Short mmCIF file of C-alpha atoms in Angstrom, two decimals:
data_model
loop_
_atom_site.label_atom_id
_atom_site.label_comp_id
_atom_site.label_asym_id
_atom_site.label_seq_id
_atom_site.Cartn_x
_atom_site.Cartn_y
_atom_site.Cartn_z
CA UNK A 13 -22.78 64.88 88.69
CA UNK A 14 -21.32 67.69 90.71
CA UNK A 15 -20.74 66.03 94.67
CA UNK A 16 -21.07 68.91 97.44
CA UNK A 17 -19.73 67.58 100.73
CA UNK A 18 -20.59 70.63 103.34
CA UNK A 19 -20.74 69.94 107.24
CA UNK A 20 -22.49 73.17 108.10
CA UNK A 21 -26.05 74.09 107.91
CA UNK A 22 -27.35 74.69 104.25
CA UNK A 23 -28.46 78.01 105.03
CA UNK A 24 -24.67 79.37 105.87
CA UNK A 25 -24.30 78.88 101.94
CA UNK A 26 -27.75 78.93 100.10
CA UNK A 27 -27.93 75.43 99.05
CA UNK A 28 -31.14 76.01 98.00
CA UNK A 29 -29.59 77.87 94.71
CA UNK A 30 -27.45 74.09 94.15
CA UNK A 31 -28.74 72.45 90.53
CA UNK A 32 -31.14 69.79 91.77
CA UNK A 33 -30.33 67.69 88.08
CA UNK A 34 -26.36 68.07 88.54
CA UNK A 35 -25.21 68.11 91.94
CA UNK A 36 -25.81 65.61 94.74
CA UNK A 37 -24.91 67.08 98.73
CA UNK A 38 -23.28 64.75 101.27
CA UNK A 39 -24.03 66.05 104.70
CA UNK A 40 -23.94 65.11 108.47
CA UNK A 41 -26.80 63.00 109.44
CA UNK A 42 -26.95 65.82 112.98
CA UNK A 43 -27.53 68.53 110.13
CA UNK A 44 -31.01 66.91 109.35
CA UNK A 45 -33.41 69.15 111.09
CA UNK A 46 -31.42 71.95 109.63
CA UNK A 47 -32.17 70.70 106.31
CA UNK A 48 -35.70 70.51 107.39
CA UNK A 49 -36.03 74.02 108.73
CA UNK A 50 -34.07 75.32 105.98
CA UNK A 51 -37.08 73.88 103.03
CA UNK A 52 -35.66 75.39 99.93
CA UNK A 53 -33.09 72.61 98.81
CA UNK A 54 -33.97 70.86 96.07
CA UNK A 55 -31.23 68.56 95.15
CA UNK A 56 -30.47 64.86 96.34
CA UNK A 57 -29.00 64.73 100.15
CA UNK A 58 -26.84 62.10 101.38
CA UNK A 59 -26.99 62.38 105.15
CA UNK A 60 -23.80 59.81 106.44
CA UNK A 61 -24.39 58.69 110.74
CA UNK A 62 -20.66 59.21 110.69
CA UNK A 63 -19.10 62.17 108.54
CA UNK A 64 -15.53 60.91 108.54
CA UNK A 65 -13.06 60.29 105.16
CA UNK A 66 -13.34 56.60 105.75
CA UNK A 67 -17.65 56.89 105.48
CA UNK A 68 -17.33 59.66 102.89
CA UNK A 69 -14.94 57.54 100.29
CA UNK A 70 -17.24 54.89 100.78
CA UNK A 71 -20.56 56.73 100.26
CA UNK A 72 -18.56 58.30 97.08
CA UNK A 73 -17.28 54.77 95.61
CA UNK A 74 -20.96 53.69 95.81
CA UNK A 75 -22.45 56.71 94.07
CA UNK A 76 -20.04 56.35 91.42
CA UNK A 77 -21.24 52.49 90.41
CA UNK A 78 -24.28 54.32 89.17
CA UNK A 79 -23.43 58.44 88.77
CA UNK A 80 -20.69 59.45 86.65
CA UNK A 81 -18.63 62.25 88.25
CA UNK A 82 -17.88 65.29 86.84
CA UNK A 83 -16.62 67.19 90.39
CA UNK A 84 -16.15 67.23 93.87
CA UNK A 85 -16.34 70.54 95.84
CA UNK A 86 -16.71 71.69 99.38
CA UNK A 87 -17.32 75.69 101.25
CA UNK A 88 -15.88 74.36 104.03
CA UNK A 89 -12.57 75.35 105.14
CA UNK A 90 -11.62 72.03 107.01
CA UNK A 91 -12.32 70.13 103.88
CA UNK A 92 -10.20 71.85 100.96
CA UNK A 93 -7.51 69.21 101.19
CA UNK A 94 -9.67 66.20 101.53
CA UNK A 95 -12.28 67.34 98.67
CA UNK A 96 -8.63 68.09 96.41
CA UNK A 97 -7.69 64.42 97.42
CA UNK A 98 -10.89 62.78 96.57
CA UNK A 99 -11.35 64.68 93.55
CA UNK A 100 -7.95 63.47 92.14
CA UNK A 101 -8.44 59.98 93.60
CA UNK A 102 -11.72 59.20 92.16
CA UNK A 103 -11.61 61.38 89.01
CA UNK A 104 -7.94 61.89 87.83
CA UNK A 105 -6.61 58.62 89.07
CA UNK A 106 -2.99 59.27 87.38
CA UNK A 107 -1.84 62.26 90.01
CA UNK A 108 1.47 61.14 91.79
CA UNK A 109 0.69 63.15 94.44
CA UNK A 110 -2.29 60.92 95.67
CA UNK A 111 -0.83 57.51 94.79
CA UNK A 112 2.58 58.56 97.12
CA UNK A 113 -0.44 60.06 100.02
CA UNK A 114 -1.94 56.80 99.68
CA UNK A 115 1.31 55.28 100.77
CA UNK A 116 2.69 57.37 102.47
CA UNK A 117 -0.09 59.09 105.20
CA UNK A 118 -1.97 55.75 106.84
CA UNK A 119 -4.99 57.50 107.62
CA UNK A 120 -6.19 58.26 103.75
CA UNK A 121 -4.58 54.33 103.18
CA UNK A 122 -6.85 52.67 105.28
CA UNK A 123 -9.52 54.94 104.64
CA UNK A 124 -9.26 54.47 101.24
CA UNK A 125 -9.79 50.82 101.52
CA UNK A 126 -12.18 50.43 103.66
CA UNK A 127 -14.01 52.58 100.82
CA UNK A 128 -13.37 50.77 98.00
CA UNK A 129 -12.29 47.26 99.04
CA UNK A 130 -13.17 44.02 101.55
CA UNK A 131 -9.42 44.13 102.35
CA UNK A 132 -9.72 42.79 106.31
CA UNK A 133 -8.01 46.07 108.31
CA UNK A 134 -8.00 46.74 111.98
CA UNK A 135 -11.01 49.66 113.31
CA UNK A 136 -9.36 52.85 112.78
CA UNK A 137 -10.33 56.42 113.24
CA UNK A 138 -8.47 59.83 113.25
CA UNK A 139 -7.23 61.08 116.98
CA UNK A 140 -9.05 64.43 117.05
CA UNK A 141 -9.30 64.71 121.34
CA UNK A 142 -9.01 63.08 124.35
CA UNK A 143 -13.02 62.33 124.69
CA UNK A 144 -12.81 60.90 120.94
CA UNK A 145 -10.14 58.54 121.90
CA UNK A 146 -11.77 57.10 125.27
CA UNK A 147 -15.15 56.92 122.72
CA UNK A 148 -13.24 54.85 120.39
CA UNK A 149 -12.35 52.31 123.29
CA UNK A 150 -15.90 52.27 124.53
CA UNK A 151 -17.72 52.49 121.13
CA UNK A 152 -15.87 49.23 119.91
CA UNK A 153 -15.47 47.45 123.11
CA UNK A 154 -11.90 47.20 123.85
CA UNK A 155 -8.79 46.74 126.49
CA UNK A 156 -5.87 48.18 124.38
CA UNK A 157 -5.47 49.76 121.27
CA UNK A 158 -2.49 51.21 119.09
CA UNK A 159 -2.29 55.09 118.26
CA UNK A 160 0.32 56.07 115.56
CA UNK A 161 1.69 58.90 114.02
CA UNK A 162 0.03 58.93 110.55
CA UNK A 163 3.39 59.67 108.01
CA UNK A 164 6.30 58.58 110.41
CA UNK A 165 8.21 55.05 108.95
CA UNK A 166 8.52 51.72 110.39
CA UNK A 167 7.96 51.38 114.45
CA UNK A 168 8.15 55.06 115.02
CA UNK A 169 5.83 57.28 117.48
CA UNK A 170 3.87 53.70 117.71
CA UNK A 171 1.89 53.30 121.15
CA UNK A 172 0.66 50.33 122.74
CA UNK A 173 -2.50 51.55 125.26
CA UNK A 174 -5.05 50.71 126.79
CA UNK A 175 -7.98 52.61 128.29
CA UNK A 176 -6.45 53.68 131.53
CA UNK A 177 -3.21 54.42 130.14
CA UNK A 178 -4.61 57.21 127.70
CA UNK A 179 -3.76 60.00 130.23
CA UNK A 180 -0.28 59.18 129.88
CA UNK A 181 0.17 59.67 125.72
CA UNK A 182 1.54 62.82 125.22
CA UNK A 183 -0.81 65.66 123.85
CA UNK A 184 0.63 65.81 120.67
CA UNK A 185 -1.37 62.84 119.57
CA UNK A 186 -4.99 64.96 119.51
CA UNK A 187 -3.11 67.59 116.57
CA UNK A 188 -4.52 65.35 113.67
CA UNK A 189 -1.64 63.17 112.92
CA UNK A 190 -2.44 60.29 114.80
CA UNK A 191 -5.03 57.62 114.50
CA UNK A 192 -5.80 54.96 116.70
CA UNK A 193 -6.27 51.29 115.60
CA UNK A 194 -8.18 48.54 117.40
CA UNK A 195 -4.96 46.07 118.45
CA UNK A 196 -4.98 42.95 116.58
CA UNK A 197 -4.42 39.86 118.48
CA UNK A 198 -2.89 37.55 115.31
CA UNK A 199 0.70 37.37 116.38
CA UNK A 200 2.43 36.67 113.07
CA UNK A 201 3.73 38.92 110.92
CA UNK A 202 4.75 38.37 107.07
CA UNK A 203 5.80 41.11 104.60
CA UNK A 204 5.48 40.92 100.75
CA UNK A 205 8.25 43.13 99.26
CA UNK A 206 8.59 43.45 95.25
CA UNK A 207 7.52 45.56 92.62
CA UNK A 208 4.88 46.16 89.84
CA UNK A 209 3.95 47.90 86.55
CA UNK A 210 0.46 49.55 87.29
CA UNK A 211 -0.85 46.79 89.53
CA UNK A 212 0.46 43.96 87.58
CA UNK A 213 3.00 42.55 89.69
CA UNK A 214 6.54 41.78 88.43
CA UNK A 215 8.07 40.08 91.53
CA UNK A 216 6.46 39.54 94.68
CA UNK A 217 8.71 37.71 97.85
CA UNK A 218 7.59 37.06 101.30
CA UNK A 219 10.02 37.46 104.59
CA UNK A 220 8.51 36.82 108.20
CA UNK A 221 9.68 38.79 111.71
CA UNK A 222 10.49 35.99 113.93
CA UNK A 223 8.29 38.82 116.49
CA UNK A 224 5.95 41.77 116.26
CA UNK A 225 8.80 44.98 115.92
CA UNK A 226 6.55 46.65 117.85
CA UNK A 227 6.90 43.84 120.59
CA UNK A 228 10.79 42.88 120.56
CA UNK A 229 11.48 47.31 120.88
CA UNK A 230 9.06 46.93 123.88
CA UNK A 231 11.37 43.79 125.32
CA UNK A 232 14.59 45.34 123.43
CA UNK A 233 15.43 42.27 122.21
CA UNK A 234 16.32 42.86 117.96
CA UNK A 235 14.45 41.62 115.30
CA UNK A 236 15.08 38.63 113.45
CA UNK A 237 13.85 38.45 109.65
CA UNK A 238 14.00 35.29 107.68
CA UNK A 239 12.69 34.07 104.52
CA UNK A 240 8.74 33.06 105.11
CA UNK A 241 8.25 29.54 106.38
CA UNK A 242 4.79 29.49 105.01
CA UNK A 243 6.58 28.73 101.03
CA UNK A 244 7.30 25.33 102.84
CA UNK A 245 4.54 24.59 104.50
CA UNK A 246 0.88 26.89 103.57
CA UNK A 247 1.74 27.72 99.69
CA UNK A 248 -1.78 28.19 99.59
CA UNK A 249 -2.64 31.01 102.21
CA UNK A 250 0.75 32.87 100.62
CA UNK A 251 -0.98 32.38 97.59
CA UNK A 252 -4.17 34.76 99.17
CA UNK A 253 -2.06 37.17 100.55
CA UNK A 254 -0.34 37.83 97.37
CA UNK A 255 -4.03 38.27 95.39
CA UNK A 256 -4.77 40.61 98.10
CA UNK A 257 -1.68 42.55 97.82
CA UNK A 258 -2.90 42.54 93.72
CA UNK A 259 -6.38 43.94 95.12
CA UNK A 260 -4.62 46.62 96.67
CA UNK A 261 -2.28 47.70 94.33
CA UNK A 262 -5.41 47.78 91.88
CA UNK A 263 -6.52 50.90 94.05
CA UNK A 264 -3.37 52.31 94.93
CA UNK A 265 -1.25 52.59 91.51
CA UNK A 266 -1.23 54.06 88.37
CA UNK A 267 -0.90 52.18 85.19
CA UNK A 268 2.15 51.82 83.23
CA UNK A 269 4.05 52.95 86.62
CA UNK A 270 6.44 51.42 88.10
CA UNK A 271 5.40 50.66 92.01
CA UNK A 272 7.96 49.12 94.47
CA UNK A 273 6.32 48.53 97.59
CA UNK A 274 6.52 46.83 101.09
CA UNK A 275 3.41 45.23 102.70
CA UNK A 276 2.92 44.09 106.38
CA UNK A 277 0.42 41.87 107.32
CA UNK A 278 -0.53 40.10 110.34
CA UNK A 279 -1.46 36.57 109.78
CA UNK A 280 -2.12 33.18 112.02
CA UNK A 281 -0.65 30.06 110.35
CA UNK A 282 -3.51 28.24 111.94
CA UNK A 283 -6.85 29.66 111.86
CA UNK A 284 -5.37 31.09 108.11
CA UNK A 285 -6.87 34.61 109.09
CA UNK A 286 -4.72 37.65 107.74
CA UNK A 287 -5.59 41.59 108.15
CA UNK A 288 -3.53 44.06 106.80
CA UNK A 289 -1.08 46.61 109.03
CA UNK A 290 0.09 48.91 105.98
CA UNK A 291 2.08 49.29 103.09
CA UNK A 292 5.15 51.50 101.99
CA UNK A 293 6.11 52.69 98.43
CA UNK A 294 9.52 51.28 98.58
CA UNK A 295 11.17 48.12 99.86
CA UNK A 296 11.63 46.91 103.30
CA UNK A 297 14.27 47.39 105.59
CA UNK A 298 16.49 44.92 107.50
CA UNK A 299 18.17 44.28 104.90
CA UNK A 300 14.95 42.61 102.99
CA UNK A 301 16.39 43.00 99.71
CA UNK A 302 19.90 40.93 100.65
CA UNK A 303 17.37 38.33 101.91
CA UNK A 304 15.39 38.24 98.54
CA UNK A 305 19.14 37.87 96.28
CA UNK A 306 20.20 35.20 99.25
CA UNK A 307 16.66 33.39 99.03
CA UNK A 308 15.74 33.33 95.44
CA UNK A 309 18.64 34.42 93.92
CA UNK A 310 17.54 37.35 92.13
CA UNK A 311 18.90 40.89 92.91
CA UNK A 312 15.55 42.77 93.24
CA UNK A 313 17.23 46.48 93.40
CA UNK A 314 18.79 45.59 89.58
CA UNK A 315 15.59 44.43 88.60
CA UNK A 316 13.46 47.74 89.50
CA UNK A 317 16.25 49.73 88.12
CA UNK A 318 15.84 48.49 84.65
CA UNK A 319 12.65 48.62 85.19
CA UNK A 320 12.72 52.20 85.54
CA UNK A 321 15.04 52.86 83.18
CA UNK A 322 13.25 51.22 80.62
CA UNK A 323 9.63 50.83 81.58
CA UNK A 324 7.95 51.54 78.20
CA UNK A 325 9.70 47.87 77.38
CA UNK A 326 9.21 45.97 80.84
CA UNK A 327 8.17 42.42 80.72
CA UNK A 328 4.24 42.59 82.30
CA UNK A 329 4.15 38.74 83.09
CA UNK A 330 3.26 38.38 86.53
CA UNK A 331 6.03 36.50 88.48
CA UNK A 332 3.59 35.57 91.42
CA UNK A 333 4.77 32.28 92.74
CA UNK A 334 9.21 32.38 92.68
CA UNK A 335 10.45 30.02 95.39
CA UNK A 336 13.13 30.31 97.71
CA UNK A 337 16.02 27.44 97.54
CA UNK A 338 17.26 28.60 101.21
CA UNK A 339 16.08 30.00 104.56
CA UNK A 340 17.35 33.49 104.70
CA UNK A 341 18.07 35.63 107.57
CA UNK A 342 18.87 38.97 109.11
CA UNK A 343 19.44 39.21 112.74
CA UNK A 344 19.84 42.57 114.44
CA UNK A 345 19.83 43.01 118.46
CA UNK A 346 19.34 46.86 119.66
CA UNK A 347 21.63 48.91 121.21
CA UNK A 348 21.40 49.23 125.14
CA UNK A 349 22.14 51.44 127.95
CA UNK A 350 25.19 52.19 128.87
CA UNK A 351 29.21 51.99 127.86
CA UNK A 352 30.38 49.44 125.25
CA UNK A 353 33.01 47.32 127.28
CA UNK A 354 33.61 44.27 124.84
CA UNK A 355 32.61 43.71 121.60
CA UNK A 356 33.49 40.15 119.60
CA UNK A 357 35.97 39.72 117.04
CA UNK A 358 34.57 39.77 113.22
CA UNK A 359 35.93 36.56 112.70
CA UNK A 360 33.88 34.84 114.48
CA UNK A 361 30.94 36.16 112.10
CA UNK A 362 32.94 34.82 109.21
CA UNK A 363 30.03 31.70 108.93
CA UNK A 364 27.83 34.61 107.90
CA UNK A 365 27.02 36.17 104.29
CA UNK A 366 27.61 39.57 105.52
CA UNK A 367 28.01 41.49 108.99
CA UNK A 368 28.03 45.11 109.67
CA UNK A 369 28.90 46.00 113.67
CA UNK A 370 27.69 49.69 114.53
CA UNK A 371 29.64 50.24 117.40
CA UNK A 372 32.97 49.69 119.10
CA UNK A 373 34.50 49.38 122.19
CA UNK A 374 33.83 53.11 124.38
CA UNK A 375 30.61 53.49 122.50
CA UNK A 376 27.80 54.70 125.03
CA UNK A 377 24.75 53.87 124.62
CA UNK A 378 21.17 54.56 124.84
CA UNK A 379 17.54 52.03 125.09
CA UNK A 380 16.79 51.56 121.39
CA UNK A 381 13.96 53.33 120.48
CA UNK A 382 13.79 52.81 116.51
CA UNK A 383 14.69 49.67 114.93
CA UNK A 384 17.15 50.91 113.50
CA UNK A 385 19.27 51.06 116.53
CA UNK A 386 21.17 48.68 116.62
CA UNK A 387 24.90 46.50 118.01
CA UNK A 388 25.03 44.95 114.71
CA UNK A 389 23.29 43.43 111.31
CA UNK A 390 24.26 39.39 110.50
CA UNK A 391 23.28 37.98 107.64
CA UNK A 392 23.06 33.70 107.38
CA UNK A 393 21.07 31.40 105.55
CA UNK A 394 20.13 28.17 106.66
CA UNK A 395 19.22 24.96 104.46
CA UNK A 396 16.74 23.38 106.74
CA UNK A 397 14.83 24.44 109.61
CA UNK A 398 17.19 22.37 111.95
CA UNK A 399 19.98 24.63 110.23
CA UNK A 400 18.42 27.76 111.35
CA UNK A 401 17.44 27.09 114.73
CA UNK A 402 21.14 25.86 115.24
CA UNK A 403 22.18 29.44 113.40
CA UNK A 404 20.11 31.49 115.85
CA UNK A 405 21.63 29.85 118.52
CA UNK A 406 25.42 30.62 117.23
CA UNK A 407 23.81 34.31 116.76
CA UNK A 408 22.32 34.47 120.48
CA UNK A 409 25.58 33.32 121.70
CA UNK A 410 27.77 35.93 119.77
CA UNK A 411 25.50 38.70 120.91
CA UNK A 412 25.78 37.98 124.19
CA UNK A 413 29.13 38.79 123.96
CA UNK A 414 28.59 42.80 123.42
CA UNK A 415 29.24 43.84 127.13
CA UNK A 416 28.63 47.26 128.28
CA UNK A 417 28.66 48.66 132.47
#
């Protein structure tokens, strides 16, 4: 079955002459009376209330339960590039190209699942113009929202708005490669970093930000990583967040590759409820891989190496459920305005598994604005919780002691 997405009226391209047995069209519910007027078409039409990539994938994962696919195709200009991507997605399924889109460009990721899965994600929609974006506010009822670039890393051209403060956002955000995201209230986040052959996971570890990045740049605090307290005391709810990181990588990957990859998910240790924020094809930062080798002992970088290097002979048992033996920790404050004064002396990190300092005495410098701005980068583990919070404090106390005027 030949799909036909076109968002113009049917008369602009003579749908009438489109095979009625092969090809189904999937229009704009507004285009309706057009079809009307216009008589003459024959084959199936799909008319979608909402003709967006996120409604589309899901109107063509449906079809293609019951319809096998043969081709996607489109006359319209705008849609080349999304007809090529859904095309590959849904019929090639081995392209690189789409699998690294899919984790790389957040607006075909989400879109994607809220196609094809029940994976719990915030309200989304692309930024297209200034009326679109008050409409999203008003349409699902809320006081702030968050409006990112769509391919930038990490905390990066993130902004925290709400309704009144749209004016302010600088009109770059309406050229297509933002969305906007309802704001989610959970105020935990975990990360799963690890990698996997196809979707079959080979290791899988969870860290947790001691605070929403987004929230300690906006306080320009640092963040503080540490191995995920949930292994100690909700084995069970890490347990769900790894099957849905599974369900994911399901859509995402293709078999017999190797995948690394770095989930984010927000999560309440209390009510249980988790919703995913995104995922990268590679491993996180903040030194999450130091934290894994410190933590569970096993040197995750060596591991996907040979994995790479020898993938035709990779073991494929799933190594879900490795535990940690210690609590471990990265702890990075951000840089600050001004002129570095004082810094302290490296020995008194020597308590630590590893520190790096990024600046010296004369330095100048500016507000972070990217976590990766930052005085320094400590590394510590901790055998208890006791042991940690007494660590943090040593930390607080030795950054206090970067000065700057």
């Amino acid at each position: 079955m030949n799909l036909i997405l076109f968002r113009y009226s049917p008369r602009a391209v003579e749908l009438k002459y489109v095979d009625e047995k092969k090809s189904i069209i999937i229009a704009p519910e507004i285009l309706k009376r057009k079809y009307a007027e216009y008589q003459g078409v024959k084959a199936k039409v799909i008319f979608l209330t909402m003709y967006t990539l996120p409604e589309i994938i899901k109107c063509i994962n449906e079809l293609n339960k019951s319809v096998e696919i043969t081709s996607i195709t489109s006359l319209s200009e705008e849609d080349m590039e999304l007809v090529g991507f859904l095309e590959d997605f849904f019929l090639k399924k081995q392209s690189t190209f789409v699998v690294n889109t899919l984790f790389k460009d957040k607006y075909y990721m989400r879109s994607v699942l809220y196609g094809c899965t029940e994976i719990p994600q915030p309200k989304f929609e692309l930024v297209t113009s200034y009326e679109k974006l008050v409409g999203f506010f008003e349409k699902n009822k809320l006081t702030k929202a968050i409006v990112k670039a769509r391919n930038l890393a990490g905390s990066e051209e993130v902004y925290q708005v709400t309704k009144e403060e749209i004016g302010n956002l600088p009109k770059r955000i309406y050229n297509g490669n933002y969305l906007v995201e309802e704001y989610v209230e959970l105020k935990q986040m975990l990360t799963c970093d690890g990698f996997a052959m196809g979707s079959n996971i080979q290791y899988i570890f969870s860290n947790e930000y001691e605070e929403l990045l987004l929230n300690t740049l906006n306080e320009q605090s640092g963040y503080i990583i540490r191995t995920n307290h949930l292994y100690w005391t909700d084995i069970e709810l890490l347990k769900k967040i790894f099957a849905a990181c599974k369900d994911i990588l399901e859509v995402f990957t293709i078999e017999d590759q190797v995948t690394p990859f770095h989930f984010e998910w927000f999560y309440d240790d209390k009510s249980k409820r988790f919703v995913f924020c995104e995922v990268g094809k590679r491993f996180g930062g903040g030194a999450i891989p130091e934290l894994i080798q410190y933590g569970f002992g096993i040197n995750i970088l060596e591991k996907y190496w040979q994995s790479i290097n020898q993938s035709e002979k990779a073991d494929c048992s799933e190594k879900m459920l490795l535990m940690p033996t210690v609590i471990a920790t990265s702890y990075s404050p951000y840089l600050r305005e001004g002129v570095i004064t004082k810094v302290p002396e490296k020995k008194q990190f020597n308590w630590t598994e590893k520190t790096y300092f990024f600046v010296n005495v004369g330095d100048k410098g500016t507000l972070a604005t990217a976590v990766i701005q930052n005085e320094f980068l400590s590394i510590f583990i901790s055998k208890s919780e006791n042991e940690y919070l007494n660590n943090l404090r040593r930390m607080e106390y030795l950054s206090a002691q970067f000065e700057y005027k």
